[in-house]
mmCIF file with all atom_site columns, C-alpha atoms in Angstrom:
data_model
loop_
_atom_site.group_PDB
_atom_site.id
_atom_site.type_symbol
_atom_site.label_atom_id
_atom_site.label_alt_id
_atom_site.label_comp_id
_atom_site.label_asym_id
_atom_site.label_entity_id
_atom_site.label_seq_id
_atom_site.pdbx_PDB_ins_code
_atom_site.Cartn_x
_atom_site.Cartn_y
_atom_site.Cartn_z
_atom_site.occupancy
_atom_site.B_iso_or_equiv
_atom_site.pdbx_formal_charge
_atom_site.auth_seq_id
_atom_site.auth_comp_id
_atom_site.auth_asym_id
_atom_site.auth_atom_id
_atom_site.pdbx_PDB_model_num
ATOM 1   C CA . MET A 1 1   ? 0.000   0.000   0.000   1.00 41.00 ? 1   MET A CA 1
ATOM 2   C CA . THR A 1 2   ? 1.381   3.377   -1.013  1.00 45.00 ? 2   THR A CA 1
ATOM 3   C CA . ALA A 1 3   ? 0.635   6.283   1.298   1.00 48.00 ? 3   ALA A CA 1
ATOM 4   C CA . ARG A 1 4   ? -0.896  9.357   -0.276  1.00 55.00 ? 4   ARG A CA 1
ATOM 5   C CA . ALA A 1 5   ? 1.330   12.393  -0.180  1.00 51.00 ? 5   ALA A CA 1
ATOM 6   C CA . THR A 1 6   ? 0.423   15.142  2.254   1.00 53.00 ? 6   THR A CA 1
ATOM 7   C CA . GLY A 1 7   ? -1.505  17.834  0.421   1.00 59.00 ? 7   GLY A CA 1
ATOM 8   C CA . ALA A 1 8   ? -2.234  15.564  -2.544  1.00 72.00 ? 8   ALA A CA 1
ATOM 9   C CA . ALA A 1 9   ? -5.240  16.415  -4.692  1.00 84.00 ? 9   ALA A CA 1
ATOM 10  C CA . PRO A 1 10  ? -8.451  14.610  -3.743  1.00 89.00 ? 10  PRO A CA 1
ATOM 11  C CA . LEU A 1 11  ? -8.994  11.278  -5.456  1.00 94.00 ? 11  LEU A CA 1
ATOM 12  C CA . ARG A 1 12  ? -11.639 11.462  -8.169  1.00 95.00 ? 12  ARG A CA 1
ATOM 13  C CA . LEU A 1 13  ? -14.077 8.661   -7.492  1.00 96.00 ? 13  LEU A CA 1
ATOM 14  C CA . VAL A 1 14  ? -16.733 8.118   -10.141 1.00 97.00 ? 14  VAL A CA 1
ATOM 15  C CA . LEU A 1 15  ? -20.109 7.126   -8.736  1.00 96.00 ? 15  LEU A CA 1
ATOM 16  C CA . ALA A 1 16  ? -21.684 4.529   -11.011 1.00 95.00 ? 16  ALA A CA 1
ATOM 17  C CA . SER A 1 17  ? -25.159 6.047   -10.765 1.00 88.00 ? 17  SER A CA 1
ATOM 18  C CA . ASN A 1 18  ? -27.200 8.836   -12.320 1.00 81.00 ? 18  ASN A CA 1
ATOM 19  C CA . ASN A 1 19  ? -29.618 9.045   -9.384  1.00 79.00 ? 19  ASN A CA 1
ATOM 20  C CA . ALA A 1 20  ? -29.340 12.617  -8.065  1.00 80.00 ? 20  ALA A CA 1
ATOM 21  C CA . ARG A 1 21  ? -30.741 11.723  -4.650  1.00 76.00 ? 21  ARG A CA 1
ATOM 22  C CA . LYS A 1 22  ? -28.360 8.772   -4.269  1.00 81.00 ? 22  LYS A CA 1
ATOM 23  C CA . LEU A 1 23  ? -25.463 11.072  -5.192  1.00 87.00 ? 23  LEU A CA 1
ATOM 24  C CA . ALA A 1 24  ? -26.510 13.563  -2.517  1.00 86.00 ? 24  ALA A CA 1
ATOM 25  C CA . GLU A 1 25  ? -26.721 10.791  0.075   1.00 83.00 ? 25  GLU A CA 1
ATOM 26  C CA . MET A 1 26  ? -23.336 9.338   -0.820  1.00 89.00 ? 26  MET A CA 1
ATOM 27  C CA . ARG A 1 27  ? -21.640 12.736  -0.796  1.00 90.00 ? 27  ARG A CA 1
ATOM 28  C CA . ALA A 1 28  ? -22.994 13.356  2.700   1.00 87.00 ? 28  ALA A CA 1
ATOM 29  C CA . LEU A 1 29  ? -22.031 9.892   3.925   1.00 85.00 ? 29  LEU A CA 1
ATOM 30  C CA . LEU A 1 30  ? -18.456 10.080  2.581   1.00 90.00 ? 30  LEU A CA 1
ATOM 31  C CA . ASP A 1 31  ? -17.906 13.720  3.504   1.00 89.00 ? 31  ASP A CA 1
ATOM 32  C CA . GLY A 1 32  ? -14.511 14.380  5.059   1.00 90.00 ? 32  GLY A CA 1
ATOM 33  C CA . LEU A 1 33  ? -12.524 11.887  2.987   1.00 92.00 ? 33  LEU A CA 1
ATOM 34  C CA . ALA A 1 34  ? -9.921  13.157  0.526   1.00 92.00 ? 34  ALA A CA 1
ATOM 35  C CA . LEU A 1 35  ? -12.002 12.372  -2.526  1.00 93.00 ? 35  LEU A CA 1
ATOM 36  C CA . GLU A 1 36  ? -14.219 14.052  -5.102  1.00 94.00 ? 36  GLU A CA 1
ATOM 37  C CA . LEU A 1 37  ? -17.336 12.033  -5.862  1.00 94.00 ? 37  LEU A CA 1
ATOM 38  C CA . VAL A 1 38  ? -18.377 12.576  -9.482  1.00 94.00 ? 38  VAL A CA 1
ATOM 39  C CA . PRO A 1 39  ? -21.544 11.058  -10.978 1.00 93.00 ? 39  PRO A CA 1
ATOM 40  C CA . GLN A 1 40  ? -20.877 9.058   -14.115 1.00 94.00 ? 40  GLN A CA 1
ATOM 41  C CA . GLY A 1 41  ? -23.462 11.088  -16.051 1.00 90.00 ? 41  GLY A CA 1
ATOM 42  C CA . GLU A 1 42  ? -21.242 14.174  -15.834 1.00 92.00 ? 42  GLU A CA 1
ATOM 43  C CA . LEU A 1 43  ? -18.604 12.197  -17.745 1.00 92.00 ? 43  LEU A CA 1
ATOM 44  C CA . GLY A 1 44  ? -21.048 10.875  -20.334 1.00 92.00 ? 44  GLY A CA 1
ATOM 45  C CA . ILE A 1 45  ? -20.833 7.340   -18.982 1.00 93.00 ? 45  ILE A CA 1
ATOM 46  C CA . PRO A 1 46  ? -24.040 5.331   -19.500 1.00 91.00 ? 46  PRO A CA 1
ATOM 47  C CA . GLU A 1 47  ? -25.532 3.090   -16.851 1.00 87.00 ? 47  GLU A CA 1
ATOM 48  C CA . ALA A 1 48  ? -24.146 -0.433  -16.972 1.00 88.00 ? 48  ALA A CA 1
ATOM 49  C CA . ASP A 1 49  ? -26.152 -3.627  -17.268 1.00 85.00 ? 49  ASP A CA 1
ATOM 50  C CA . GLU A 1 50  ? -27.035 -5.413  -14.026 1.00 86.00 ? 50  GLU A CA 1
ATOM 51  C CA . PRO A 1 51  ? -27.441 -9.018  -15.199 1.00 89.00 ? 51  PRO A CA 1
ATOM 52  C CA . HIS A 1 52  ? -26.492 -10.841 -12.011 1.00 94.00 ? 52  HIS A CA 1
ATOM 53  C CA . GLY A 1 53  ? -28.571 -12.431 -9.291  1.00 94.00 ? 53  GLY A CA 1
ATOM 54  C CA . THR A 1 54  ? -26.790 -10.900 -6.298  1.00 96.00 ? 54  THR A CA 1
ATOM 55  C CA . PHE A 1 55  ? -26.203 -7.356  -5.100  1.00 96.00 ? 55  PHE A CA 1
ATOM 56  C CA . VAL A 1 56  ? -22.437 -7.816  -4.814  1.00 97.00 ? 56  VAL A CA 1
ATOM 57  C CA . GLU A 1 57  ? -22.022 -9.124  -8.373  1.00 97.00 ? 57  GLU A CA 1
ATOM 58  C CA . ASN A 1 58  ? -24.050 -6.250  -9.825  1.00 96.00 ? 58  ASN A CA 1
ATOM 59  C CA . ALA A 1 59  ? -22.217 -3.632  -7.765  1.00 97.00 ? 59  ALA A CA 1
ATOM 60  C CA . LEU A 1 60  ? -18.866 -5.011  -8.899  1.00 97.00 ? 60  LEU A CA 1
ATOM 61  C CA . ALA A 1 61  ? -19.983 -5.063  -12.543 1.00 96.00 ? 61  ALA A CA 1
ATOM 62  C CA . LYS A 1 62  ? -21.132 -1.429  -12.331 1.00 96.00 ? 62  LYS A CA 1
ATOM 63  C CA . ALA A 1 63  ? -17.947 -0.301  -10.596 1.00 97.00 ? 63  ALA A CA 1
ATOM 64  C CA . ARG A 1 64  ? -15.727 -1.982  -13.181 1.00 97.00 ? 64  ARG A CA 1
ATOM 65  C CA . ALA A 1 65  ? -17.762 -0.528  -16.056 1.00 97.00 ? 65  ALA A CA 1
ATOM 66  C CA . ALA A 1 66  ? -17.503 3.024   -14.663 1.00 97.00 ? 66  ALA A CA 1
ATOM 67  C CA . ALA A 1 67  ? -13.789 2.590   -13.962 1.00 97.00 ? 67  ALA A CA 1
ATOM 68  C CA . ARG A 1 68  ? -13.182 1.274   -17.466 1.00 97.00 ? 68  ARG A CA 1
ATOM 69  C CA . ALA A 1 69  ? -15.031 4.188   -19.079 1.00 96.00 ? 69  ALA A CA 1
ATOM 70  C CA . SER A 1 70  ? -13.447 6.856   -16.864 1.00 96.00 ? 70  SER A CA 1
ATOM 71  C CA . GLY A 1 71  ? -9.950  5.432   -16.714 1.00 96.00 ? 71  GLY A CA 1
ATOM 72  C CA . GLY A 1 72  ? -9.832  5.742   -12.934 1.00 96.00 ? 72  GLY A CA 1
ATOM 73  C CA . ALA A 1 73  ? -11.365 4.770   -9.614  1.00 98.00 ? 73  ALA A CA 1
ATOM 74  C CA . ALA A 1 74  ? -15.065 4.100   -9.254  1.00 97.00 ? 74  ALA A CA 1
ATOM 75  C CA . LEU A 1 75  ? -17.662 3.381   -6.599  1.00 97.00 ? 75  LEU A CA 1
ATOM 76  C CA . ALA A 1 76  ? -20.877 1.494   -7.220  1.00 96.00 ? 76  ALA A CA 1
ATOM 77  C CA . ASP A 1 77  ? -23.899 0.746   -5.111  1.00 93.00 ? 77  ASP A CA 1
ATOM 78  C CA . ASP A 1 78  ? -26.396 -2.028  -5.653  1.00 94.00 ? 78  ASP A CA 1
ATOM 79  C CA . SER A 1 79  ? -29.268 -1.914  -3.262  1.00 94.00 ? 79  SER A CA 1
ATOM 80  C CA . GLY A 1 80  ? -32.847 -2.947  -2.948  1.00 96.00 ? 80  GLY A CA 1
ATOM 81  C CA . LEU A 1 81  ? -35.636 -4.323  -0.828  1.00 98.00 ? 81  LEU A CA 1
ATOM 82  C CA . VAL A 1 82  ? -35.757 -7.971  0.167   1.00 98.00 ? 82  VAL A CA 1
ATOM 83  C CA . VAL A 1 83  ? -39.035 -9.489  1.379   1.00 98.00 ? 83  VAL A CA 1
ATOM 84  C CA . PRO A 1 84  ? -38.631 -13.055 2.676   1.00 98.00 ? 84  PRO A CA 1
ATOM 85  C CA . ALA A 1 85  ? -42.324 -13.875 2.248   1.00 98.00 ? 85  ALA A CA 1
ATOM 86  C CA . LEU A 1 86  ? -41.957 -13.155 -1.475  1.00 98.00 ? 86  LEU A CA 1
ATOM 87  C CA . GLY A 1 87  ? -38.883 -15.346 -1.838  1.00 97.00 ? 87  GLY A CA 1
ATOM 88  C CA . GLY A 1 88  ? -36.553 -12.362 -1.639  1.00 97.00 ? 88  GLY A CA 1
ATOM 89  C CA . GLU A 1 89  ? -38.385 -10.137 -4.117  1.00 97.00 ? 89  GLU A CA 1
ATOM 90  C CA . PRO A 1 90  ? -37.992 -7.440  -5.292  1.00 98.00 ? 90  PRO A CA 1
ATOM 91  C CA . GLY A 1 91  ? -34.273 -8.095  -4.645  1.00 97.00 ? 91  GLY A CA 1
ATOM 92  C CA . VAL A 1 92  ? -31.845 -7.129  -7.383  1.00 96.00 ? 92  VAL A CA 1
ATOM 93  C CA . VAL A 1 93  ? -34.674 -5.948  -9.656  1.00 96.00 ? 93  VAL A CA 1
ATOM 94  C CA . SER A 1 94  ? -35.992 -3.514  -7.023  1.00 96.00 ? 94  SER A CA 1
ATOM 95  C CA . ALA A 1 95  ? -35.424 -0.479  -9.260  1.00 91.00 ? 95  ALA A CA 1
ATOM 96  C CA . GLU A 1 96  ? -37.715 -1.840  -12.000 1.00 93.00 ? 96  GLU A CA 1
ATOM 97  C CA . TYR A 1 97  ? -39.798 -4.377  -10.093 1.00 97.00 ? 97  TYR A CA 1
ATOM 98  C CA . ALA A 1 98  ? -42.935 -3.495  -12.053 1.00 96.00 ? 98  ALA A CA 1
ATOM 99  C CA . GLY A 1 99  ? -41.070 -3.468  -15.362 1.00 94.00 ? 99  GLY A CA 1
ATOM 100 C CA . PRO A 1 100 ? -39.485 -0.344  -16.848 1.00 90.00 ? 100 PRO A CA 1
ATOM 101 C CA . VAL A 1 101 ? -41.758 2.669   -17.162 1.00 84.00 ? 101 VAL A CA 1
ATOM 102 C CA . PRO A 1 102 ? -41.812 3.823   -20.818 1.00 81.00 ? 102 PRO A CA 1
ATOM 103 C CA . ALA A 1 103 ? -39.654 6.879   -21.413 1.00 73.00 ? 103 ALA A CA 1
ATOM 104 C CA . ALA A 1 104 ? -41.906 8.199   -24.181 1.00 71.00 ? 104 ALA A CA 1
ATOM 105 C CA . GLY A 1 105 ? -43.722 11.335  -23.124 1.00 66.00 ? 105 GLY A CA 1
ATOM 106 C CA . VAL A 1 106 ? -41.728 11.711  -19.889 1.00 66.00 ? 106 VAL A CA 1
ATOM 107 C CA . PRO A 1 107 ? -38.351 13.141  -20.935 1.00 70.00 ? 107 PRO A CA 1
ATOM 108 C CA . ASP A 1 108 ? -37.335 14.227  -17.430 1.00 78.00 ? 108 ASP A CA 1
ATOM 109 C CA . ARG A 1 109 ? -35.249 11.540  -15.673 1.00 75.00 ? 109 ARG A CA 1
ATOM 110 C CA . GLU A 1 110 ? -36.484 12.367  -12.176 1.00 79.00 ? 110 GLU A CA 1
ATOM 111 C CA . ALA A 1 111 ? -40.121 12.403  -13.297 1.00 84.00 ? 111 ALA A CA 1
ATOM 112 C CA . ARG A 1 112 ? -39.660 8.945   -14.841 1.00 86.00 ? 112 ARG A CA 1
ATOM 113 C CA . ARG A 1 113 ? -38.001 7.749   -11.649 1.00 86.00 ? 113 ARG A CA 1
ATOM 114 C CA . ARG A 1 114 ? -40.968 8.945   -9.591  1.00 88.00 ? 114 ARG A CA 1
ATOM 115 C CA . GLN A 1 115 ? -43.373 7.128   -11.910 1.00 91.00 ? 115 GLN A CA 1
ATOM 116 C CA . GLN A 1 116 ? -41.218 4.010   -11.647 1.00 93.00 ? 116 GLN A CA 1
ATOM 117 C CA . ASP A 1 117 ? -41.240 4.220   -7.847  1.00 95.00 ? 117 ASP A CA 1
ATOM 118 C CA . GLU A 1 118 ? -45.036 4.498   -7.803  1.00 95.00 ? 118 GLU A CA 1
ATOM 119 C CA . ALA A 1 119 ? -45.427 1.477   -10.088 1.00 96.00 ? 119 ALA A CA 1
ATOM 120 C CA . ASN A 1 120 ? -42.962 -0.603  -8.032  1.00 98.00 ? 120 ASN A CA 1
ATOM 121 C CA . ASN A 1 121 ? -44.669 0.278   -4.757  1.00 97.00 ? 121 ASN A CA 1
ATOM 122 C CA . ALA A 1 122 ? -48.110 -0.536  -6.151  1.00 97.00 ? 122 ALA A CA 1
ATOM 123 C CA . LEU A 1 123 ? -46.932 -3.966  -7.305  1.00 98.00 ? 123 LEU A CA 1
ATOM 124 C CA . LEU A 1 124 ? -45.295 -4.719  -3.961  1.00 98.00 ? 124 LEU A CA 1
ATOM 125 C CA . LEU A 1 125 ? -48.494 -3.879  -2.079  1.00 98.00 ? 125 LEU A CA 1
ATOM 126 C CA . GLN A 1 126 ? -50.504 -6.006  -4.501  1.00 98.00 ? 126 GLN A CA 1
ATOM 127 C CA . ARG A 1 127 ? -48.263 -9.039  -4.005  1.00 98.00 ? 127 ARG A CA 1
ATOM 128 C CA . LEU A 1 128 ? -48.289 -8.661  -0.223  1.00 98.00 ? 128 LEU A CA 1
ATOM 129 C CA . HIS A 1 129 ? -52.072 -8.311  -0.018  1.00 97.00 ? 129 HIS A CA 1
ATOM 130 C CA . GLY A 1 130 ? -53.290 -10.748 2.613   1.00 96.00 ? 130 GLY A CA 1
ATOM 131 C CA . VAL A 1 131 ? -49.766 -11.917 3.478   1.00 97.00 ? 131 VAL A CA 1
ATOM 132 C CA . PRO A 1 132 ? -49.315 -11.869 7.270   1.00 97.00 ? 132 PRO A CA 1
ATOM 133 C CA . ASP A 1 133 ? -45.517 -11.892 7.288   1.00 98.00 ? 133 ASP A CA 1
ATOM 134 C CA . ARG A 1 134 ? -44.512 -8.412  6.091   1.00 98.00 ? 134 ARG A CA 1
ATOM 135 C CA . ARG A 1 135 ? -40.934 -8.411  7.354   1.00 98.00 ? 135 ARG A CA 1
ATOM 136 C CA . ALA A 1 136 ? -38.473 -6.839  4.939   1.00 98.00 ? 136 ALA A CA 1
ATOM 137 C CA . ALA A 1 137 ? -35.018 -5.343  4.776   1.00 98.00 ? 137 ALA A CA 1
ATOM 138 C CA . PHE A 1 138 ? -33.284 -2.736  2.700   1.00 97.00 ? 138 PHE A CA 1
ATOM 139 C CA . VAL A 1 139 ? -29.924 -4.134  1.569   1.00 97.00 ? 139 VAL A CA 1
ATOM 140 C CA . CYS A 1 140 ? -26.974 -2.100  0.301   1.00 96.00 ? 140 CYS A CA 1
ATOM 141 C CA . THR A 1 141 ? -23.717 -3.330  -1.157  1.00 97.00 ? 141 THR A CA 1
ATOM 142 C CA . LEU A 1 142 ? -20.965 -0.854  -2.040  1.00 97.00 ? 142 LEU A CA 1
ATOM 143 C CA . VAL A 1 143 ? -17.960 -1.771  -4.167  1.00 98.00 ? 143 VAL A CA 1
ATOM 144 C CA . ALA A 1 144 ? -14.961 0.458   -4.904  1.00 98.00 ? 144 ALA A CA 1
ATOM 145 C CA . VAL A 1 145 ? -12.198 -0.293  -7.418  1.00 98.00 ? 145 VAL A CA 1
ATOM 146 C CA . ARG A 1 146 ? -9.012  1.638   -8.157  1.00 97.00 ? 146 ARG A CA 1
ATOM 147 C CA . HIS A 1 147 ? -9.250  0.676   -11.829 1.00 97.00 ? 147 HIS A CA 1
ATOM 148 C CA . ALA A 1 148 ? -11.304 -1.627  -14.023 1.00 97.00 ? 148 ALA A CA 1
ATOM 149 C CA . GLY A 1 149 ? -9.037  -4.623  -13.453 1.00 97.00 ? 149 GLY A CA 1
ATOM 150 C CA . ASP A 1 150 ? -8.539  -4.101  -9.721  1.00 98.00 ? 150 ASP A CA 1
ATOM 151 C CA . PRO A 1 151 ? -8.027  -7.611  -8.255  1.00 97.00 ? 151 PRO A CA 1
ATOM 152 C CA . LEU A 1 152 ? -8.820  -6.423  -4.723  1.00 97.00 ? 152 LEU A CA 1
ATOM 153 C CA . PRO A 1 153 ? -12.065 -4.434  -4.754  1.00 98.00 ? 153 PRO A CA 1
ATOM 154 C CA . LEU A 1 154 ? -13.342 -2.956  -1.516  1.00 98.00 ? 154 LEU A CA 1
ATOM 155 C CA . VAL A 1 155 ? -16.719 -4.432  -0.548  1.00 98.00 ? 155 VAL A CA 1
ATOM 156 C CA . ALA A 1 156 ? -19.140 -3.275  2.147   1.00 98.00 ? 156 ALA A CA 1
ATOM 157 C CA . THR A 1 157 ? -22.667 -4.559  2.738   1.00 97.00 ? 157 THR A CA 1
ATOM 158 C CA . ALA A 1 158 ? -25.443 -3.853  5.245   1.00 97.00 ? 158 ALA A CA 1
ATOM 159 C CA . ARG A 1 159 ? -29.122 -4.545  6.006   1.00 97.00 ? 159 ARG A CA 1
ATOM 160 C CA . TRP A 1 160 ? -31.806 -2.280  7.501   1.00 97.00 ? 160 TRP A CA 1
ATOM 161 C CA . GLU A 1 161 ? -34.661 -4.329  8.942   1.00 97.00 ? 161 GLU A CA 1
ATOM 162 C CA . GLY A 1 162 ? -38.280 -3.208  8.899   1.00 98.00 ? 162 GLY A CA 1
ATOM 163 C CA . VAL A 1 163 ? -41.859 -4.093  8.019   1.00 98.00 ? 163 VAL A CA 1
ATOM 164 C CA . VAL A 1 164 ? -43.779 -3.292  4.834   1.00 98.00 ? 164 VAL A CA 1
ATOM 165 C CA . LEU A 1 165 ? -46.753 -1.034  5.555   1.00 98.00 ? 165 LEU A CA 1
ATOM 166 C CA . GLU A 1 166 ? -50.164 -1.513  3.964   1.00 96.00 ? 166 GLU A CA 1
ATOM 167 C CA . ALA A 1 167 ? -50.093 2.045   2.592   1.00 96.00 ? 167 ALA A CA 1
ATOM 168 C CA . ALA A 1 168 ? -47.426 4.666   1.956   1.00 96.00 ? 168 ALA A CA 1
ATOM 169 C CA . ARG A 1 169 ? -46.445 7.063   4.735   1.00 97.00 ? 169 ARG A CA 1
ATOM 170 C CA . GLY A 1 170 ? -44.249 10.148  4.391   1.00 96.00 ? 170 GLY A CA 1
ATOM 171 C CA . SER A 1 171 ? -43.032 12.218  1.475   1.00 91.00 ? 171 SER A CA 1
ATOM 172 C CA . GLY A 1 172 ? -39.255 12.081  1.832   1.00 89.00 ? 172 GLY A CA 1
ATOM 173 C CA . GLY A 1 173 ? -36.671 9.762   0.321   1.00 84.00 ? 173 GLY A CA 1
ATOM 174 C CA . PHE A 1 174 ? -37.294 7.701   -2.797  1.00 88.00 ? 174 PHE A CA 1
ATOM 175 C CA . GLY A 1 175 ? -37.995 4.171   -3.966  1.00 93.00 ? 175 GLY A CA 1
ATOM 176 C CA . TYR A 1 176 ? -39.679 2.031   -1.329  1.00 97.00 ? 176 TYR A CA 1
ATOM 177 C CA . ASP A 1 177 ? -38.985 4.505   1.500   1.00 96.00 ? 177 ASP A CA 1
ATOM 178 C CA . PRO A 1 178 ? -42.702 5.333   2.046   1.00 97.00 ? 178 PRO A CA 1
ATOM 179 C CA . LEU A 1 179 ? -43.528 1.640   2.533   1.00 98.00 ? 179 LEU A CA 1
ATOM 180 C CA . LEU A 1 180 ? -40.823 0.457   4.923   1.00 98.00 ? 180 LEU A CA 1
ATOM 181 C CA . TRP A 1 181 ? -41.659 0.991   8.587   1.00 98.00 ? 181 TRP A CA 1
ATOM 182 C CA . ILE A 1 182 ? -38.704 0.946   10.983  1.00 97.00 ? 182 ILE A CA 1
ATOM 183 C CA . PRO A 1 183 ? -40.047 -0.212  14.372  1.00 96.00 ? 183 PRO A CA 1
ATOM 184 C CA . ALA A 1 184 ? -36.953 0.940   16.258  1.00 94.00 ? 184 ALA A CA 1
ATOM 185 C CA . LEU A 1 185 ? -37.503 4.507   15.006  1.00 96.00 ? 185 LEU A CA 1
ATOM 186 C CA . GLY A 1 186 ? -41.313 4.565   15.038  1.00 97.00 ? 186 GLY A CA 1
ATOM 187 C CA . ALA A 1 187 ? -41.472 5.924   11.489  1.00 97.00 ? 187 ALA A CA 1
ATOM 188 C CA . SER A 1 188 ? -41.417 4.988   7.856   1.00 98.00 ? 188 SER A CA 1
ATOM 189 C CA . VAL A 1 189 ? -38.155 5.704   6.064   1.00 96.00 ? 189 VAL A CA 1
ATOM 190 C CA . ALA A 1 190 ? -39.917 8.460   4.105   1.00 96.00 ? 190 ALA A CA 1
ATOM 191 C CA . GLU A 1 191 ? -40.849 10.164  7.378   1.00 97.00 ? 191 GLU A CA 1
ATOM 192 C CA . LEU A 1 192 ? -37.221 10.528  8.465   1.00 95.00 ? 192 LEU A CA 1
ATOM 193 C CA . ASP A 1 193 ? -35.365 13.755  7.781   1.00 93.00 ? 193 ASP A CA 1
ATOM 194 C CA . PRO A 1 194 ? -32.204 13.281  5.664   1.00 87.00 ? 194 PRO A CA 1
ATOM 195 C CA . ALA A 1 195 ? -29.825 13.653  8.615   1.00 88.00 ? 195 ALA A CA 1
ATOM 196 C CA . ARG A 1 196 ? -31.628 10.999  10.657  1.00 92.00 ? 196 ARG A CA 1
ATOM 197 C CA . LYS A 1 197 ? -31.902 8.675   7.675   1.00 89.00 ? 197 LYS A CA 1
ATOM 198 C CA . ASN A 1 198 ? -28.178 9.045   7.018   1.00 84.00 ? 198 ASN A CA 1
ATOM 199 C CA . ARG A 1 199 ? -27.448 7.940   10.577  1.00 90.00 ? 199 ARG A CA 1
ATOM 200 C CA . HIS A 1 200 ? -29.438 4.707   10.382  1.00 93.00 ? 200 HIS A CA 1
ATOM 201 C CA . SER A 1 201 ? -29.993 3.537   6.792   1.00 92.00 ? 201 SER A CA 1
ATOM 202 C CA . HIS A 1 202 ? -28.586 0.484   5.044   1.00 94.00 ? 202 HIS A CA 1
ATOM 203 C CA . ARG A 1 203 ? -26.598 2.851   2.842   1.00 90.00 ? 203 ARG A CA 1
ATOM 204 C CA . ALA A 1 204 ? -25.294 4.712   5.914   1.00 91.00 ? 204 ALA A CA 1
ATOM 205 C CA . GLN A 1 205 ? -24.183 1.449   7.507   1.00 94.00 ? 205 GLN A CA 1
ATOM 206 C CA . ALA A 1 206 ? -22.473 0.259   4.320   1.00 96.00 ? 206 ALA A CA 1
ATOM 207 C CA . ALA A 1 207 ? -20.918 3.694   3.769   1.00 92.00 ? 207 ALA A CA 1
ATOM 208 C CA . ALA A 1 208 ? -19.484 3.657   7.294   1.00 93.00 ? 208 ALA A CA 1
ATOM 209 C CA . GLN A 1 209 ? -17.791 0.366   6.470   1.00 96.00 ? 209 GLN A CA 1
ATOM 210 C CA . MET A 1 210 ? -16.620 1.746   3.110   1.00 96.00 ? 210 MET A CA 1
ATOM 211 C CA . ARG A 1 211 ? -15.252 4.935   4.740   1.00 94.00 ? 211 ARG A CA 1
ATOM 212 C CA . GLU A 1 212 ? -13.032 2.812   6.959   1.00 95.00 ? 212 GLU A CA 1
ATOM 213 C CA . LEU A 1 213 ? -11.923 0.614   4.055   1.00 97.00 ? 213 LEU A CA 1
ATOM 214 C CA . LEU A 1 214 ? -11.072 3.677   1.937   1.00 96.00 ? 214 LEU A CA 1
ATOM 215 C CA . ARG A 1 215 ? -9.242  5.294   4.833   1.00 94.00 ? 215 ARG A CA 1
ATOM 216 C CA . VAL A 1 216 ? -7.149  2.225   5.703   1.00 95.00 ? 216 VAL A CA 1
ATOM 217 C CA . GLN A 1 217 ? -6.714  0.506   2.345   1.00 96.00 ? 217 GLN A CA 1
ATOM 218 C CA . TRP A 1 218 ? -6.513  3.537   0.055   1.00 96.00 ? 218 TRP A CA 1
ATOM 219 C CA . ASP A 1 219 ? -5.038  6.006   2.578   1.00 93.00 ? 219 ASP A CA 1
ATOM 220 C CA . LEU A 1 220 ? -7.877  8.492   2.239   1.00 91.00 ? 220 LEU A CA 1
#
């Protein structure tokens, strides 16, 4: 391991995502490290395929794709909701559980994402109708690579346990946040303010692990 020189420029770390809210969360969670987190969209890098059946394989594939396209270090997140009563669904297809929302007529990325979230949530509630076991967990896996062929990627993973509500509560967050009730906090994820969410979430837990890995292994 080579120590970074004192006063060295921050490491540019490409985030393999075009989700503006995820970028904001990750910047807050990794604040204080000697790095500059840049979304891949700013570099014209398209989103990579996610063909695998596990979060860690998809995160690694996305990190390597972003590193290959940017010629440098990259960080990828693969996360989703896992519901044991549904055999682990939505799982790795959480982002498009209901099938992709057509882009035609909705040119704005964030507007399409909101429509996708609504469709995913509606399908989840439909499939859990009448199911007594509504336990669920948000899962987050983060993978960082120095370059596309990095043989020793950094990997962090975490779970945030909760229960799927019968109707949405709260207006914050994104994705399944309005549907996951966190008993320990007495609120849905969408009812938490960003600071509180960033102290408890699956992404916060995984980011805390990743912060330590980046600090120790990459001298950040």
